[in-house]
Tab-separated table of C-alpha atoms in Angstrom:
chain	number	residue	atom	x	y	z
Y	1	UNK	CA	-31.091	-1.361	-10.520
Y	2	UNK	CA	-33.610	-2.706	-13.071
Y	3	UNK	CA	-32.598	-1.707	-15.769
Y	4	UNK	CA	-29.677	-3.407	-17.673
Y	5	UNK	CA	-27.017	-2.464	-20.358
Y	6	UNK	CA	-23.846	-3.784	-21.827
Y	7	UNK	CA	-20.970	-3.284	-19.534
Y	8	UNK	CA	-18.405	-2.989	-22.359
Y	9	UNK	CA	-14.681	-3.334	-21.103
Y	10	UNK	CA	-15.532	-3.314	-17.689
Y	11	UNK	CA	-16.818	-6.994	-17.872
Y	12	UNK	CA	-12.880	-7.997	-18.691
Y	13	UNK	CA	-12.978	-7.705	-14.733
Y	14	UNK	CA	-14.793	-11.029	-14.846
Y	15	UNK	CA	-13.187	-12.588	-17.215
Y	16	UNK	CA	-9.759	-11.878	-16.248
Y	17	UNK	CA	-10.982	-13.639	-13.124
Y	18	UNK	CA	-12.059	-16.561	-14.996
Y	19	UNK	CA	-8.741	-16.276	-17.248
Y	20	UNK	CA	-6.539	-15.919	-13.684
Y	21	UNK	CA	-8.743	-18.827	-12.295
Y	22	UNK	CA	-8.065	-21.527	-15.206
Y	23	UNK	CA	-4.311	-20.596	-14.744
Y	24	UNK	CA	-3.293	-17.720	-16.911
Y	25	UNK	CA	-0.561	-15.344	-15.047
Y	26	UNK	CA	-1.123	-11.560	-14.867
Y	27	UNK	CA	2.710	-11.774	-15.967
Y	28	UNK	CA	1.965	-14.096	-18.681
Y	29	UNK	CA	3.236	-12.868	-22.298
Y	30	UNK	CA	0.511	-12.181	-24.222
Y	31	UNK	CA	-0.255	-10.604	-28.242
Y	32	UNK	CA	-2.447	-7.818	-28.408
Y	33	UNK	CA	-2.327	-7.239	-31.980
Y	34	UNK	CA	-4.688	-4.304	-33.611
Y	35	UNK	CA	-6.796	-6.839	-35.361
Y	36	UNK	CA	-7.361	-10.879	-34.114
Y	37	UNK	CA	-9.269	-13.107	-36.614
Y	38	UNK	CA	-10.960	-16.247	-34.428
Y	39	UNK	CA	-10.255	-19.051	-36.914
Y	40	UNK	CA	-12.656	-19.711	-39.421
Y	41	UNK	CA	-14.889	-16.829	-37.551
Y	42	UNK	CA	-15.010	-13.252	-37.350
Y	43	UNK	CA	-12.502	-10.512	-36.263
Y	44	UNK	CA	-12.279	-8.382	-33.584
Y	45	UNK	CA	-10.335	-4.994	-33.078
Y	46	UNK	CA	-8.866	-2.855	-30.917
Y	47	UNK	CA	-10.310	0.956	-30.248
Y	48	UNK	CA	-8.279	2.577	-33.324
Y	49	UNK	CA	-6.877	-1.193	-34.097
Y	50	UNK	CA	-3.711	-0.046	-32.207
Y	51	UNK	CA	-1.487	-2.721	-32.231
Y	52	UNK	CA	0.713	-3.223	-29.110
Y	53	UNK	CA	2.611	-6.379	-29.971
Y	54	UNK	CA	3.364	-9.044	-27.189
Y	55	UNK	CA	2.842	-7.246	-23.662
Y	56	UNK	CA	1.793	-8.780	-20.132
Y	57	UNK	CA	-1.172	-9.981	-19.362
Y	58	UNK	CA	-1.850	-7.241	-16.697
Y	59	UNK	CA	-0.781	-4.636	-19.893
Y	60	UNK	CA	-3.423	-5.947	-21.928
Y	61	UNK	CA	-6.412	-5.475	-19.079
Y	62	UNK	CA	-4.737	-2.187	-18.470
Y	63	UNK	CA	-4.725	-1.078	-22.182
Y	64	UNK	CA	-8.313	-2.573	-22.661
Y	65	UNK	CA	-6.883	-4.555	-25.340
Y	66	UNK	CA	-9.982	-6.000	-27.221
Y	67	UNK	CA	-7.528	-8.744	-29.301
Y	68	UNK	CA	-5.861	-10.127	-26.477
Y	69	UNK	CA	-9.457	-10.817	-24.288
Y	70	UNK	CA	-10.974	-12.626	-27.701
Y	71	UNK	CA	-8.443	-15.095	-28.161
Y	72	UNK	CA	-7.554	-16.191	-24.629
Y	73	UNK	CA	-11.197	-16.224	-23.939
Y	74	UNK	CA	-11.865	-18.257	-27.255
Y	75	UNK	CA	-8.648	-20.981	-26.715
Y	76	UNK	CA	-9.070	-20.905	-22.905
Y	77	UNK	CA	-12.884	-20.817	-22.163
Y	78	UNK	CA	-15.781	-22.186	-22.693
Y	79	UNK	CA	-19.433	-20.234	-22.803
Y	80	UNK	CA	-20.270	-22.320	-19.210
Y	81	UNK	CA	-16.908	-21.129	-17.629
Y	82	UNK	CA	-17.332	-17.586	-18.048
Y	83	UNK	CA	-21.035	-17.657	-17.122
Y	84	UNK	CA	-20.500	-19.545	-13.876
Y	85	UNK	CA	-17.557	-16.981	-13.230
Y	86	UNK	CA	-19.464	-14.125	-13.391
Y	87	UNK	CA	-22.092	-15.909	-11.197
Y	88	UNK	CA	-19.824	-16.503	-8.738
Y	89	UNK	CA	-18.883	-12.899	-8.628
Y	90	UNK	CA	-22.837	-11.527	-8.307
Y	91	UNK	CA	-24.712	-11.767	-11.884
Y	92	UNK	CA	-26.315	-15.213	-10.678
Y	93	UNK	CA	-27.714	-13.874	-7.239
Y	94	UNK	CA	-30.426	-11.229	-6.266
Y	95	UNK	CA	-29.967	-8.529	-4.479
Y	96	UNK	CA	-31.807	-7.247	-1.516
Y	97	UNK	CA	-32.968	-3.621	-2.305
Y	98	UNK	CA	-36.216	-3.872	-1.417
Y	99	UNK	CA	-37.222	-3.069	-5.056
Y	100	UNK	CA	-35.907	-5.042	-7.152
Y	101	UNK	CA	-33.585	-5.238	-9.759
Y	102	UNK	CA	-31.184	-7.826	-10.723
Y	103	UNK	CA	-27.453	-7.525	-11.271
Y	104	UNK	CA	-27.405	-8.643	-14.922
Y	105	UNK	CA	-27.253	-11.994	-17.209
Y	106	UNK	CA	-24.703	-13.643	-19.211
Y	107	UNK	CA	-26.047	-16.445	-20.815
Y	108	UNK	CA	-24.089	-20.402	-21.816
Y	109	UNK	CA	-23.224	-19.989	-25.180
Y	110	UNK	CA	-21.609	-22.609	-27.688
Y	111	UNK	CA	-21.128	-20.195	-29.819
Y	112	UNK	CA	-17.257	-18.510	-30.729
Y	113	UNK	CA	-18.200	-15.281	-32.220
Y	114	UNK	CA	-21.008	-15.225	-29.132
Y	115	UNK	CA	-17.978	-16.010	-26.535
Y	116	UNK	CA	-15.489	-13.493	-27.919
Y	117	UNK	CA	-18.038	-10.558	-27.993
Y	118	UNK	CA	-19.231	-11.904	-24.059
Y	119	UNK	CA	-15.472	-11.721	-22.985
Y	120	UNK	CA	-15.172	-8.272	-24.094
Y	121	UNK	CA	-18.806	-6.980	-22.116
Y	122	UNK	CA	-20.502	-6.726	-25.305
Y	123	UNK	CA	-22.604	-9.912	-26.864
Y	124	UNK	CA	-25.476	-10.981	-25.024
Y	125	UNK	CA	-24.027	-9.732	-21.749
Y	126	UNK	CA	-25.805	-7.367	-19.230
Y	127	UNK	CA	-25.257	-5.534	-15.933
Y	128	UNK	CA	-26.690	-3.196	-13.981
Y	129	UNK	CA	-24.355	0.046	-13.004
Y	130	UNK	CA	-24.907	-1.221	-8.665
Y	131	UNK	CA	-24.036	-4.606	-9.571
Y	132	UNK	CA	-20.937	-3.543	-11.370
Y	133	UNK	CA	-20.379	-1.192	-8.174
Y	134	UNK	CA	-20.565	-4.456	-6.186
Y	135	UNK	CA	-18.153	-6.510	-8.044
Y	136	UNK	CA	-15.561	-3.678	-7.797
Y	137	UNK	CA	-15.972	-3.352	-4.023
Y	138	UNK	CA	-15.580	-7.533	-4.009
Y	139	UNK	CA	-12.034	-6.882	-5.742
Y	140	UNK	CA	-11.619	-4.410	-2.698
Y	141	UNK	CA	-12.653	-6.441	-0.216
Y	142	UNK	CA	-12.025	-9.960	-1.090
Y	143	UNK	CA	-15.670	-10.451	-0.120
Y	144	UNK	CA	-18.776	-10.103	-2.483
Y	145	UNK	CA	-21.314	-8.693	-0.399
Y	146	UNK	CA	-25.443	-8.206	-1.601
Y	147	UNK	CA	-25.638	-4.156	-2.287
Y	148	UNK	CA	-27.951	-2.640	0.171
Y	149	UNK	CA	-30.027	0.790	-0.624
Y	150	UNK	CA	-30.330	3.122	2.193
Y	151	UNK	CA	-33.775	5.113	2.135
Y	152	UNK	CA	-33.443	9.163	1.904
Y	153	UNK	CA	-32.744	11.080	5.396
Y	154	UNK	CA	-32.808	8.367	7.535
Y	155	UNK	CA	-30.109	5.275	8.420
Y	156	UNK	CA	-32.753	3.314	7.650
Y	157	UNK	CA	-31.690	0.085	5.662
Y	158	UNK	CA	-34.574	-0.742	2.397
Y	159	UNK	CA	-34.244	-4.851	2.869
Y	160	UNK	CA	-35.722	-8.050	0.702
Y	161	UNK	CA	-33.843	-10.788	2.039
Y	162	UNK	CA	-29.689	-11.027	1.364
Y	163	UNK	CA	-27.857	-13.424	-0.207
Y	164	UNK	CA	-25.110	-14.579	2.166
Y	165	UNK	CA	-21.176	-13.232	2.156
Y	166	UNK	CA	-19.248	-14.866	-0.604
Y	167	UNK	CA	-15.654	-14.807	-0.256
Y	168	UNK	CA	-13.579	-15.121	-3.317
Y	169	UNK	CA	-10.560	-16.468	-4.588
Y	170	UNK	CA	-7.592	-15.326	-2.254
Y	171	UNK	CA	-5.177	-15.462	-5.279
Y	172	UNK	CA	-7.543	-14.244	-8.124
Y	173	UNK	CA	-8.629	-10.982	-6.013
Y	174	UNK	CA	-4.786	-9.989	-5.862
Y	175	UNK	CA	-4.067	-10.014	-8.831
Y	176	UNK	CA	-6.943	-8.456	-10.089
Y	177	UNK	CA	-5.809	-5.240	-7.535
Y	178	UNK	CA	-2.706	-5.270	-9.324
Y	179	UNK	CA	-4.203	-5.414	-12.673
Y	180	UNK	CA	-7.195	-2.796	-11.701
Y	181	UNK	CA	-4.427	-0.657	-9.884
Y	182	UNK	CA	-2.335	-0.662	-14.046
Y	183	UNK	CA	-5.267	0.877	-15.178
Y	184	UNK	CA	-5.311	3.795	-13.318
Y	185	UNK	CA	-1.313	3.482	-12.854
Y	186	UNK	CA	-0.269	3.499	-17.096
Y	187	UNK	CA	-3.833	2.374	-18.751
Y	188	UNK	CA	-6.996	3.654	-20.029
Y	189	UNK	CA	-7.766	6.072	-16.875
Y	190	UNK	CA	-4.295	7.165	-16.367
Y	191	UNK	CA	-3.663	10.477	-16.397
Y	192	UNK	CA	-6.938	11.981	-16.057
Y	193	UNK	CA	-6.790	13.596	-12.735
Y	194	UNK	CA	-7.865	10.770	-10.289
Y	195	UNK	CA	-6.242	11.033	-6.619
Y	196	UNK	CA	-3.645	8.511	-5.827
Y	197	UNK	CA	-5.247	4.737	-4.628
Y	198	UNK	CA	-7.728	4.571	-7.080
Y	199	UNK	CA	-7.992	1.524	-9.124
Y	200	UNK	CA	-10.717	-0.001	-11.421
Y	201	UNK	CA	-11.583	-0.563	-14.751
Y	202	UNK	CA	-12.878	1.782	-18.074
Y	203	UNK	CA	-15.266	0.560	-20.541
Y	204	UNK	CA	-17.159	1.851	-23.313
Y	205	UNK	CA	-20.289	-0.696	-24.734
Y	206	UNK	CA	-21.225	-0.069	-28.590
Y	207	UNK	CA	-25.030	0.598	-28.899
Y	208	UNK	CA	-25.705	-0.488	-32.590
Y	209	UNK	CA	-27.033	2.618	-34.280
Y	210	UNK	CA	-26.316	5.164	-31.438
Y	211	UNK	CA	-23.885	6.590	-29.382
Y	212	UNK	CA	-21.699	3.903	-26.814
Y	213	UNK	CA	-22.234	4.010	-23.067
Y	214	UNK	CA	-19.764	5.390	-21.068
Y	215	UNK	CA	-18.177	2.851	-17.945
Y	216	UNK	CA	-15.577	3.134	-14.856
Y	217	UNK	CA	-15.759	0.926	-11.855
Y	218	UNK	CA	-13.267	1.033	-9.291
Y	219	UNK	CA	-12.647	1.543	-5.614
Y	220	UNK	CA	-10.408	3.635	-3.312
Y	221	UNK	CA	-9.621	2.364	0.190
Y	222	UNK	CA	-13.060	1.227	1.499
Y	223	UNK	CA	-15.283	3.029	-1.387
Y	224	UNK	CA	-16.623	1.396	-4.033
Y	225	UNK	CA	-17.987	3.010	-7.259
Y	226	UNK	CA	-19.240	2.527	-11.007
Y	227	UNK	CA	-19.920	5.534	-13.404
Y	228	UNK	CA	-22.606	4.975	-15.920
Y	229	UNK	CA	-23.747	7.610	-18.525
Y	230	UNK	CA	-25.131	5.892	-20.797
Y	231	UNK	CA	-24.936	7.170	-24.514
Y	232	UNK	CA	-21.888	9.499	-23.049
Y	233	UNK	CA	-19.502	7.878	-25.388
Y	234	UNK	CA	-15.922	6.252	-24.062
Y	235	UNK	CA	-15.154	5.336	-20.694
Y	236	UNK	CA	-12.075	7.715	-20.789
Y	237	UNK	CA	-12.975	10.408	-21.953
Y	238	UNK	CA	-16.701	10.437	-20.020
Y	239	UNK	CA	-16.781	8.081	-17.229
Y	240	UNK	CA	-13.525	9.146	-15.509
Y	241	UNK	CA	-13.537	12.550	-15.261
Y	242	UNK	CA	-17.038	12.691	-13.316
Y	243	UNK	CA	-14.658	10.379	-11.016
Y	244	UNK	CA	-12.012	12.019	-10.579
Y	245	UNK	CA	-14.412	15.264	-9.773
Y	246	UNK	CA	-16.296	13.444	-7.443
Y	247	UNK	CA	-13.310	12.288	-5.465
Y	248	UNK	CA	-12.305	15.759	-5.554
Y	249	UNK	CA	-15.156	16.560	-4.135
Y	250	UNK	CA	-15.247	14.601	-0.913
């Protein structure tokens, strides 16, 4: 709850919903080539600079496609935009644990190179593994709702006081289902042994010098979730296992 780290891919969850917001359709064609060079800035890449040619924009958030994030993000945003979007889906409220902690930061930036490594959860973005719970059971719900923290062997609710209900965009939350529901469907966490009706969202964040934290966020009916080990490596190959055991589990 305190303590923050880079969300990696995960954070595309935001800003597809700042993308869908300023008018880009999840259907909308799309390059995700293995290597995009900002003009007159730096270059990103794709994990293993795989190159998947012109696809949807819903394959590109399913396929965690690095490329295609950086230059919509960099021709379609600005710094303010995608900070005020991820505000408006948690980062700029607290939340009511009782103990603090804070859901994370993404600061204004001017700044391309600073804007294309934001877009993709890595930059000077932060998040904390509830708050990225949170903004996968908003997707769910339609609703972004202040996480609460129930205290050990009792219903027993551990309160500060909660930031109000938030709905969000009618339009924006569907397609960001659909485009959550790809990724388990034909993306990143297909295949891996997760029960039918869960969507969400893989990420791995690069730690300069050591080994990348492992993401997944998602939800299934009325559950939300985010799986966090951080230095565990991808989100693939870490994160979503331990959630497909877990739902295995219930």
């Amino acid at each position: 709850m305190r303590d923050v780290f880079p969300p990696g891919s995960t954070f595309k969850t935001i800003t597809a919903a700042a993308l869908l917001k300023g008018g880009l359709d999840p259907a909308a064609q799309v390059g995700c080539p293995g290597t995009y060079q900002i003009p007159f800035h730096r270059p990103f890449s794709n994990d293993g600079e795989v190159d998947r040619g012109v696809v949807t924009f819903t394959d590109a958030f399913a396929h965690s496609c690095n490329t295609t994030f950086v230059e919509q993000a960099t021709t379609r945003l600005t710094g303010e935009e995608l900070s005020r979007t991820a505000d408006e889906w948690g980062f700029g409220r607290p939340i009511a644990t009782g103990i603090g902690g804070t859901c994370g930061t993404v600061p204004v930036t001017d700044d391309l190179d600073m804007l294309a490594a934001d877009a993709i959860g890595q930059g000077e973005v932060v998040a904390t593994p509830l708050c990225m719970a949170a903004l996968a059971a908003a997707v769910q719900s339609g609703t972004w709702r202040s996480p609460r923290l129930l205290s050990h062997g009792q219903v027993r609710r551990i309160d500060g006081i909660p930031h109000g209900d938030v709905q969000m965009d009618e339009g924006v939350v569907a397609a960001l289902r659909d485009m959550m529901t790809a990724v388990t469907g034909y993306g990143t966490a297909s295949g891996a042994g997760l029960p039918e009706g869960v969507a969400g969202k893989t990420g791995t964040a690069e730690v300069e010098g050591e080994t990348s934290h492992a993401w997944f966020i998602g939800y299934r009916d009325d559950l939300a979730f985010c799986v966090f080990v951080r230095h565990g490596g991808s989100g693939r190959s870490t994160a979503v296992p331990i959630a497909a055991r877990f739902f295995k589990g219930l």
